[in-house]
mmCIF file of C-alpha atoms and ligand atoms in Angstrom:
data_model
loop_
_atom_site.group_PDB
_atom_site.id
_atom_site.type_symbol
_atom_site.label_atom_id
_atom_site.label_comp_id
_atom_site.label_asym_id
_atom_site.label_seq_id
_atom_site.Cartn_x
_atom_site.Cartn_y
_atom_site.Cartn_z
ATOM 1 C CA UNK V 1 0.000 0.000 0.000
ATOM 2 C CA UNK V 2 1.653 3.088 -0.681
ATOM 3 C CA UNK V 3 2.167 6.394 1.942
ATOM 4 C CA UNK V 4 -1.536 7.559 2.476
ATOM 5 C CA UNK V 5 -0.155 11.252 1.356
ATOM 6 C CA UNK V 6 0.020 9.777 -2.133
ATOM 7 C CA UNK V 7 -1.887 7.720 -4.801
ATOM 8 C CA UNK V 8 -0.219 5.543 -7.528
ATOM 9 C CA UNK V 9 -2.325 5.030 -10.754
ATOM 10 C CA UNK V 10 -1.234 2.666 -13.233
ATOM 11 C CA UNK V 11 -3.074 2.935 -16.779
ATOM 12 C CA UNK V 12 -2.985 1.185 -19.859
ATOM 13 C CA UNK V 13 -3.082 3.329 -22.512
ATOM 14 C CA UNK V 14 -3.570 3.029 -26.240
ATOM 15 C CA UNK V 15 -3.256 5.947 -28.456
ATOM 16 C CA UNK V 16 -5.477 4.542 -31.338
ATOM 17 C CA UNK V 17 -7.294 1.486 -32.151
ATOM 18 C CA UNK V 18 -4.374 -0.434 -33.870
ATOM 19 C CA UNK V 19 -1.712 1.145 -31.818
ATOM 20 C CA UNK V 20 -0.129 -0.937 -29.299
ATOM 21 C CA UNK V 21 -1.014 -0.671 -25.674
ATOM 22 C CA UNK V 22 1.487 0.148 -22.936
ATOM 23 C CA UNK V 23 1.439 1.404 -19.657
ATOM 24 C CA UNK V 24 2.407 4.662 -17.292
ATOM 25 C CA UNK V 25 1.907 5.377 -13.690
ATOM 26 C CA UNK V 26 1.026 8.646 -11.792
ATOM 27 C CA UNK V 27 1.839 9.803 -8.414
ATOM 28 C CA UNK V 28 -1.281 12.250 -7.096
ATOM 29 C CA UNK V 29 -1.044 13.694 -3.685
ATOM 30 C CA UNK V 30 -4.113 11.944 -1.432
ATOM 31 C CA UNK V 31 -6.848 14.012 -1.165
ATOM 32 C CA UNK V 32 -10.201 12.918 1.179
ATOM 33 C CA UNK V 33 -13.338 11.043 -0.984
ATOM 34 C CA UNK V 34 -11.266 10.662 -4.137
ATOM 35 C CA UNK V 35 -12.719 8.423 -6.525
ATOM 36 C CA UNK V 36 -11.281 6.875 -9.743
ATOM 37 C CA UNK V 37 -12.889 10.115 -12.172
ATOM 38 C CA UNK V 38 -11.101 12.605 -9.861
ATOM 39 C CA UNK V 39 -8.025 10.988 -10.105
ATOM 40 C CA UNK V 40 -8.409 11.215 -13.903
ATOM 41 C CA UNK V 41 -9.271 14.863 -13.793
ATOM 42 C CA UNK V 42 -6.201 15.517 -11.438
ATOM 43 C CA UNK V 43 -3.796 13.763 -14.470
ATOM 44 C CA UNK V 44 -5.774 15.927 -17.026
ATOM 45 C CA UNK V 45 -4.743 19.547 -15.550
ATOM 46 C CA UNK V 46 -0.807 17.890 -14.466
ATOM 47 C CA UNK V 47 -0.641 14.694 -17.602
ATOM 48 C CA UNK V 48 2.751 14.080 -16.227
ATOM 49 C CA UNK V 49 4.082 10.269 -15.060
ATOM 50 C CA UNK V 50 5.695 9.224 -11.922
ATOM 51 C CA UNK V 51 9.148 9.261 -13.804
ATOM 52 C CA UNK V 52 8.626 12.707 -14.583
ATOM 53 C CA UNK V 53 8.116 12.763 -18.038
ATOM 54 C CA UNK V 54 5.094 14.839 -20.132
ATOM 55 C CA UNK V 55 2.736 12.953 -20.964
ATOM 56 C CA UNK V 56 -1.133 13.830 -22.765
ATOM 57 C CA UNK V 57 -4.350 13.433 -20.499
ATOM 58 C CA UNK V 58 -6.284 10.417 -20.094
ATOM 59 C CA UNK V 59 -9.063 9.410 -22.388
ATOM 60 C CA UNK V 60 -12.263 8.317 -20.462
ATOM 61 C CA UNK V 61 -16.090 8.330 -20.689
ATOM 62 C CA UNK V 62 -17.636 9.904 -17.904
ATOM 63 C CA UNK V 63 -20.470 12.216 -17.760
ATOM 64 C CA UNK V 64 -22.975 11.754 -14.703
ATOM 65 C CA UNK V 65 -20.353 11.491 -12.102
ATOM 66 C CA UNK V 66 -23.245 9.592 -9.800
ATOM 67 C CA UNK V 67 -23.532 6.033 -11.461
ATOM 68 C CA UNK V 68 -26.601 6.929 -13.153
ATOM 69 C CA UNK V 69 -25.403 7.118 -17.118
ATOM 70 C CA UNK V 70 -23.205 4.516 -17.375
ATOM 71 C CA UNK V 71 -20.584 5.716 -19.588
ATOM 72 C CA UNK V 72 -17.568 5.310 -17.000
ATOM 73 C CA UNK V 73 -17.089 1.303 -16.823
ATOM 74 C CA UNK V 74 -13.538 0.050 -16.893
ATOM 75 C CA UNK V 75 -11.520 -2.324 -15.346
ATOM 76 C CA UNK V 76 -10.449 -1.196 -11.824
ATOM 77 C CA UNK V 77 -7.711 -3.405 -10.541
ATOM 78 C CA UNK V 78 -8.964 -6.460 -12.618
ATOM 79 C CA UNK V 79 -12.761 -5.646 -11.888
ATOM 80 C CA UNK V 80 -15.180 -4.230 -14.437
ATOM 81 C CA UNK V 81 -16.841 -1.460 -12.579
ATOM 82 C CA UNK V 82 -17.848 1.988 -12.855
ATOM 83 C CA UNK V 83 -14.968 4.882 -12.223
ATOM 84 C CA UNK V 84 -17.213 6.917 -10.230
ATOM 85 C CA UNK V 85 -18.227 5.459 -7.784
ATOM 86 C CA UNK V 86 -15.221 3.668 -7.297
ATOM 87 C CA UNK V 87 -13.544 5.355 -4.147
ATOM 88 C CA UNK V 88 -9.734 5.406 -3.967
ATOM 89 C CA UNK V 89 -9.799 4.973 -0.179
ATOM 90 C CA UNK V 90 -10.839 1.550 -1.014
ATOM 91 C CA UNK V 91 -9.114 0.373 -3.368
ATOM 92 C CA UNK V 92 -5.421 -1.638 -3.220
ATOM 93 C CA UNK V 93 -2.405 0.395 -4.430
ATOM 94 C CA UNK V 94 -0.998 0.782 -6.915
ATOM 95 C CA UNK V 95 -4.706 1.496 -9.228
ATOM 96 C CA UNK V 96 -4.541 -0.221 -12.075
ATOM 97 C CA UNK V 97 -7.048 1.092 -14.985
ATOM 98 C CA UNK V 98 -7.640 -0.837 -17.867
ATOM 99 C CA UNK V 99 -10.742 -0.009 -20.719
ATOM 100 C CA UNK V 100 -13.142 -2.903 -20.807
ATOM 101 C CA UNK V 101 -11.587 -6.015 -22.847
ATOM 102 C CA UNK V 102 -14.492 -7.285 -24.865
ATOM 103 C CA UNK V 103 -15.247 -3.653 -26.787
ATOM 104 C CA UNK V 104 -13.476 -1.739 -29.427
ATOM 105 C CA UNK V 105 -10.980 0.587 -27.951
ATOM 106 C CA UNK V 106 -11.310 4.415 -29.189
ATOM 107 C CA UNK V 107 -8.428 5.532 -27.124
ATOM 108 C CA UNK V 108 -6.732 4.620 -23.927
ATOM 109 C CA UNK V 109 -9.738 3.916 -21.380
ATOM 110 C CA UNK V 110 -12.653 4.950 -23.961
ATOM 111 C CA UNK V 111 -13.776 2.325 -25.437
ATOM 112 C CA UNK V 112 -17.236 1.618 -28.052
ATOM 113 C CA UNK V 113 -20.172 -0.117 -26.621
ATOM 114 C CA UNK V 114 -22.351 -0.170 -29.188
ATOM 115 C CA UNK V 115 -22.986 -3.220 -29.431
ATOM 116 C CA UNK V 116 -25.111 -3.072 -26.453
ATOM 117 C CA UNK V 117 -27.225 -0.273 -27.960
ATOM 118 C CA UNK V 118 -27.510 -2.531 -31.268
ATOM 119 C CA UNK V 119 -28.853 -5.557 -29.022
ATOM 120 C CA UNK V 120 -31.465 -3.488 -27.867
ATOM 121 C CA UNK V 121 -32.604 -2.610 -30.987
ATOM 122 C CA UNK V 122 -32.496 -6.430 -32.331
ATOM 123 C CA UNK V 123 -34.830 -7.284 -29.597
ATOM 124 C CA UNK V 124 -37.289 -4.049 -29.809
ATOM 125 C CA UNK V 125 -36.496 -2.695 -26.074
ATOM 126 C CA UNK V 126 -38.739 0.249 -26.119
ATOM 127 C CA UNK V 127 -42.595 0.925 -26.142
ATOM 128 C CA UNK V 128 -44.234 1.155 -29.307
ATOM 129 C CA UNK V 129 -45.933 4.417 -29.419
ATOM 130 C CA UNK V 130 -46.335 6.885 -32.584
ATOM 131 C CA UNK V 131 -45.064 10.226 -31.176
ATOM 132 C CA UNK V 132 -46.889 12.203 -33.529
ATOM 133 C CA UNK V 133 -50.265 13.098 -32.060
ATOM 134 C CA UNK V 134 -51.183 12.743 -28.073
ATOM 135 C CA UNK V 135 -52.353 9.182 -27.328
ATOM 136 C CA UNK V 136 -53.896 10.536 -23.912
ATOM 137 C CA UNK V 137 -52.781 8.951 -20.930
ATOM 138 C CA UNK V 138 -51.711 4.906 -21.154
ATOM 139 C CA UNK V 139 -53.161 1.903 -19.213
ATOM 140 C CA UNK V 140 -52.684 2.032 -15.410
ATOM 141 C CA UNK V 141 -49.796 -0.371 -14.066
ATOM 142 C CA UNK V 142 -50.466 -1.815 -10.774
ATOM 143 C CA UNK V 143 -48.593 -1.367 -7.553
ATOM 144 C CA UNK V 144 -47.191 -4.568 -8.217
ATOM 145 C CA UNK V 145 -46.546 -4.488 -11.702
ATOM 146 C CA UNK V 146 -44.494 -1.041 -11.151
ATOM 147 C CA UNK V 147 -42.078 -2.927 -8.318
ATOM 148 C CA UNK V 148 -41.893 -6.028 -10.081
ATOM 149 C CA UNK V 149 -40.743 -3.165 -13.331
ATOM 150 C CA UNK V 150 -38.638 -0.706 -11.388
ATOM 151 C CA UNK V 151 -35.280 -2.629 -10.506
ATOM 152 C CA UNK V 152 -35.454 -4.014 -14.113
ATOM 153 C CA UNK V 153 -35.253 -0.069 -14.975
ATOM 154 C CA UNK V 154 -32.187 0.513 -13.628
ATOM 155 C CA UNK V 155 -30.194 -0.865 -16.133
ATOM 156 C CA UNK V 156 -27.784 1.694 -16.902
ATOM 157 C CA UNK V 157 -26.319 0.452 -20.020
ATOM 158 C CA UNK V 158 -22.851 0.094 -18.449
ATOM 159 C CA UNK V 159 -21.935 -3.437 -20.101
ATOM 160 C CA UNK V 160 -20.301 -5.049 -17.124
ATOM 161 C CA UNK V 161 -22.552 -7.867 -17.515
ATOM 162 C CA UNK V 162 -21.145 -8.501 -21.116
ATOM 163 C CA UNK V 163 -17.853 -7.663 -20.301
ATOM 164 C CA UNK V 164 -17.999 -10.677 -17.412
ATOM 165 C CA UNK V 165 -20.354 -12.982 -19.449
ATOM 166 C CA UNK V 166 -17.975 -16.042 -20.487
ATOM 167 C CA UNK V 167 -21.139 -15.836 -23.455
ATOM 168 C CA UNK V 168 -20.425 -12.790 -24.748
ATOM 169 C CA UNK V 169 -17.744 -13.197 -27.493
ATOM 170 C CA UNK V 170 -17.053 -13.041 -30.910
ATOM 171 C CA UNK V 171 -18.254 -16.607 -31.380
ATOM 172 C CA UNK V 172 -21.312 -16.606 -30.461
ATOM 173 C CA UNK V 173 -22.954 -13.544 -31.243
ATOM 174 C CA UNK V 174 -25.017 -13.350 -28.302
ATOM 175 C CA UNK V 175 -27.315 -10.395 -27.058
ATOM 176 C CA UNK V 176 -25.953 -10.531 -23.394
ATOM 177 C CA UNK V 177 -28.100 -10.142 -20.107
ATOM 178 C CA UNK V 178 -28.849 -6.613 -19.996
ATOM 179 C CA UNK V 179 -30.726 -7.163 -23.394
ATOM 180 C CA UNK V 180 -33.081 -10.039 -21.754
ATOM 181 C CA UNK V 181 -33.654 -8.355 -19.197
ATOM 182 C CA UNK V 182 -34.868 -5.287 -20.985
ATOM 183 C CA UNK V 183 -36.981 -7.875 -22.687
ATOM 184 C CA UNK V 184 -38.840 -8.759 -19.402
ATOM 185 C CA UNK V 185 -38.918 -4.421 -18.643
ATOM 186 C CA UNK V 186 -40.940 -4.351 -21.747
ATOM 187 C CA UNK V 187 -42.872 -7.750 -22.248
ATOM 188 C CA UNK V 188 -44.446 -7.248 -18.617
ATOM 189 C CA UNK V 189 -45.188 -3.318 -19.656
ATOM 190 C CA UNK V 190 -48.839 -2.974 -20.919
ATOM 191 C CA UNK V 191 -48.629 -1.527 -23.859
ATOM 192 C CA UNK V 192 -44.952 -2.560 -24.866
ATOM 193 C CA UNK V 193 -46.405 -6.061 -24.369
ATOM 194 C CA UNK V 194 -47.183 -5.297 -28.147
ATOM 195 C CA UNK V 195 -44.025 -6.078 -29.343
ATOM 196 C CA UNK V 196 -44.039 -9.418 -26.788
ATOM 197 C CA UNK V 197 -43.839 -11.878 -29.616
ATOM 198 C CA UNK V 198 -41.412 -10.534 -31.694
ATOM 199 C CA UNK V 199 -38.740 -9.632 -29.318
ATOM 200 C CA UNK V 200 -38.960 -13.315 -28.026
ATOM 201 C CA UNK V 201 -38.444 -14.395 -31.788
ATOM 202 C CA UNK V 202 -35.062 -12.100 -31.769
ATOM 203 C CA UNK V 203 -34.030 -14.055 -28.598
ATOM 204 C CA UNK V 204 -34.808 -17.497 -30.408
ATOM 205 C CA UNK V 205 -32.202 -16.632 -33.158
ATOM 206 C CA UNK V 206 -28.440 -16.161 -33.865
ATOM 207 C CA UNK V 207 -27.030 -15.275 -30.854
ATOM 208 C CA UNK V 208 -30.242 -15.797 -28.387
ATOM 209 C CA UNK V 209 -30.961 -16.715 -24.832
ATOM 210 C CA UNK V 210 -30.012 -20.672 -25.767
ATOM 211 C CA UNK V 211 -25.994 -19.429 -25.970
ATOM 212 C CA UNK V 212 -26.368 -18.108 -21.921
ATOM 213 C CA UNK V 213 -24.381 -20.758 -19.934
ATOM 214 C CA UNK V 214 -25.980 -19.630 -16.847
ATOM 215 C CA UNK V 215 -22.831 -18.850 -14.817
ATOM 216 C CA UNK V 216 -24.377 -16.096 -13.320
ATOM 217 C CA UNK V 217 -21.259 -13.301 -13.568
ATOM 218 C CA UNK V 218 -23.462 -10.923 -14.892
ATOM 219 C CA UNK V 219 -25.904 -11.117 -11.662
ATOM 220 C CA UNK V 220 -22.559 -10.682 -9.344
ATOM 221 C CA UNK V 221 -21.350 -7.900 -11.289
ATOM 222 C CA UNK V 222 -23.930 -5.543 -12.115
ATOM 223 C CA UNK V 223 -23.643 -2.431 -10.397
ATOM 224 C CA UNK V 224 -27.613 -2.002 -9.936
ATOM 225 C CA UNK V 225 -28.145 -4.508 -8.522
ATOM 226 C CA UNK V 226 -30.450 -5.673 -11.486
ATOM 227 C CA UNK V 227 -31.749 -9.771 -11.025
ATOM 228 C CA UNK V 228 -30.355 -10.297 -14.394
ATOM 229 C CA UNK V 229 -30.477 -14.422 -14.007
ATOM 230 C CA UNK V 230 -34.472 -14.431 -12.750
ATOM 231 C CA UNK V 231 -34.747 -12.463 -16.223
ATOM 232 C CA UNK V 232 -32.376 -14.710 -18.232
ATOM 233 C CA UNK V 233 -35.039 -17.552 -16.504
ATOM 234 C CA UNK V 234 -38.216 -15.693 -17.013
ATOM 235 C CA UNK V 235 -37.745 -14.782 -20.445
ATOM 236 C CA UNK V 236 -36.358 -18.543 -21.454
ATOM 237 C CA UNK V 237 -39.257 -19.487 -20.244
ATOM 238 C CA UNK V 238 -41.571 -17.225 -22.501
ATOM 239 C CA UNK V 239 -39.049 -18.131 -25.425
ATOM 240 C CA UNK V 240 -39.590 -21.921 -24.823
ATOM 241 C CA UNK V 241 -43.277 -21.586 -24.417
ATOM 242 C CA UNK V 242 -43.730 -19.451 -27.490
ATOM 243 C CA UNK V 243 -41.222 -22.112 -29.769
ATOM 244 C CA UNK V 244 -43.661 -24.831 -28.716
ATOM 245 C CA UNK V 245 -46.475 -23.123 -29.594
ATOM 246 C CA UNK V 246 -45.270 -22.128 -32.873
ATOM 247 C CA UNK V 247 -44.430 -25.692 -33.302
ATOM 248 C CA UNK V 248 -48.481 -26.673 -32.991
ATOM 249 C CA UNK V 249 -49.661 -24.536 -34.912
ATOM 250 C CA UNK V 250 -47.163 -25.174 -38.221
HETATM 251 S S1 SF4 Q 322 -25.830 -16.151 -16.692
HETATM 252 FE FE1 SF4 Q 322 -23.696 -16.358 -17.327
HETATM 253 S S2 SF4 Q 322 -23.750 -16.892 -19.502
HETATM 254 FE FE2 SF4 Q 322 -25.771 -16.099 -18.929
HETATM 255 S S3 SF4 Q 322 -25.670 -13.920 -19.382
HETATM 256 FE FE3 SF4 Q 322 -25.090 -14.136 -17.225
HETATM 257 S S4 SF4 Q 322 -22.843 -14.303 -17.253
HETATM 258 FE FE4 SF4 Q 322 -23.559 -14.669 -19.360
HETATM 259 S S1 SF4 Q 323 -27.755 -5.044 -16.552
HETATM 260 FE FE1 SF4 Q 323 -26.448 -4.148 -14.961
HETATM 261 S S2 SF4 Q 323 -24.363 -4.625 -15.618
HETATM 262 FE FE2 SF4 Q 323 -25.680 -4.944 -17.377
HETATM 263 S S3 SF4 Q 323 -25.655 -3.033 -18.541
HETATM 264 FE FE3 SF4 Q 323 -27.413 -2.927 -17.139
HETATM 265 S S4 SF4 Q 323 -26.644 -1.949 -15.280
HETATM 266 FE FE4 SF4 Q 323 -24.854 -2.601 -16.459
HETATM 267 S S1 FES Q 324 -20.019 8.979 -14.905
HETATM 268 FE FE1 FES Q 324 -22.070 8.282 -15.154
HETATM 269 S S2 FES Q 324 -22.022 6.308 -14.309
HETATM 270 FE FE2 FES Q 324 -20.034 7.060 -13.908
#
């Protein structure tokens, strides 16, 4: 652990996609409730190393600062995790920051998740409603329907789930957790229940709910708290059900 006056930070950095990787540490004086985000913006205003040489500031995603938008994931000492949130008090020295292994890399710890934001599109994750003209209020959700909904609306569309997923690789092509469970969000909502059948035909596909191993690192991982393997049950469920019924009626 090093002197409490001081914090060492160790990041990988990569200066384009193709570039090789390569590392440099930091030396920041200790300052009370310093989180992973702070330390970054401390290297931004001094981008020198340890060794003393000039150096350019850190690329990162960040934006909400309070784990709510879910840019900021990275590897924090081996764990994928979100930067803000992630105090420095508690973490084992020296910090090592790495960008998430299973996405593109941009630059250094910036890295491209769309693939996430493609999944939810393959599988419909919104509610169908024409935005054109007012609709008038929709149909009333019950008390339990809305606390059976909320912690499934929390996802934050971080990608530590996929990042920890054994699944998730270029091999199989699968959608990930955060993706079923958004299925469940909006299968269970009234009116995006409209879209129930063909989102569990996405999931039946290339890349579907059959390729989950059910090894439950997403569940551990997620930073919400979100029951991503009750989902990944649920909604193979539904997909099973619907398959056989599909298989009657040929
Ligand atoms: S249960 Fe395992 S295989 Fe399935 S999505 Fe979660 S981490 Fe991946
Ligand atoms: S399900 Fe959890 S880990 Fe996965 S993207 Fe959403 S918030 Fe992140
Ligand atoms: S900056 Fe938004 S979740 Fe960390």
């Amino acid at each position: 652990m090093a002197n409490r006056k001081s914090v060492i930070i160790k990041i990988r950095r990569q200066q384009t996609p193709e570039a090789e990787p390569h590392w440099e540490e930091f030396s920041l004086p200790w300052k009370p409730g310093m989180n992973v985000i702070s330390s970054l913006m401390e290297i931004a205003e001094n981008p020198v190393t340890r060794d003393s040489k000039q150096t350019t500031p850190i690329t990162y995603d960040s934006n909400c600062l309070e784990e709510v938008c879910g840019s900021c994931a990275m590897l924090i000492n081996g764990k994928a995790r979100m930067a803000c949130s992630a105090l420095i008090d508690k973490l084992d020295q020296p910090v090592l920051l790495e960008p998430l292994s299973k996405f593109p890399i941009i630059r250094d710890l910036s890295v491209d998740r769309r693939v996430l934001f493609e999944n939810l599109k393959r599988v419909k994750a919104w509610v169908p409603i024409d935005g054109t003209y007012d609709l008038g209020s929709g149909p009333r959700m019950t008390m339990h329907q809305q606390e059976a909904a909320y912690p499934l609306s929390r996802c934050i569309s971080c990608c530590c789930c996929m990042e920890v997923c054994p699944q998730f690789n270029e091999h199989t092509n699968f959608v990930g957790a955060a993706a079923i469970s958004q299925v469940r969000l909006f299968n269970t909502h009234p009116t995006g229940a409209a879209l129930k059948r063909e989102r569990l035909t996405a999931l039946m596909g290339d890349g579907g709910i059959h390729e989950c191993g059910y090894a439950q690192n997403c569940v551990e991982i997620c930073p919400k708290d979100i029951p991503l393997t009750r989902s990944i049950a649920e909604v193979g469920g539904a997909v099973m059900k619907q398959a056989i019924g599909d298989l009657f009626r040929r």
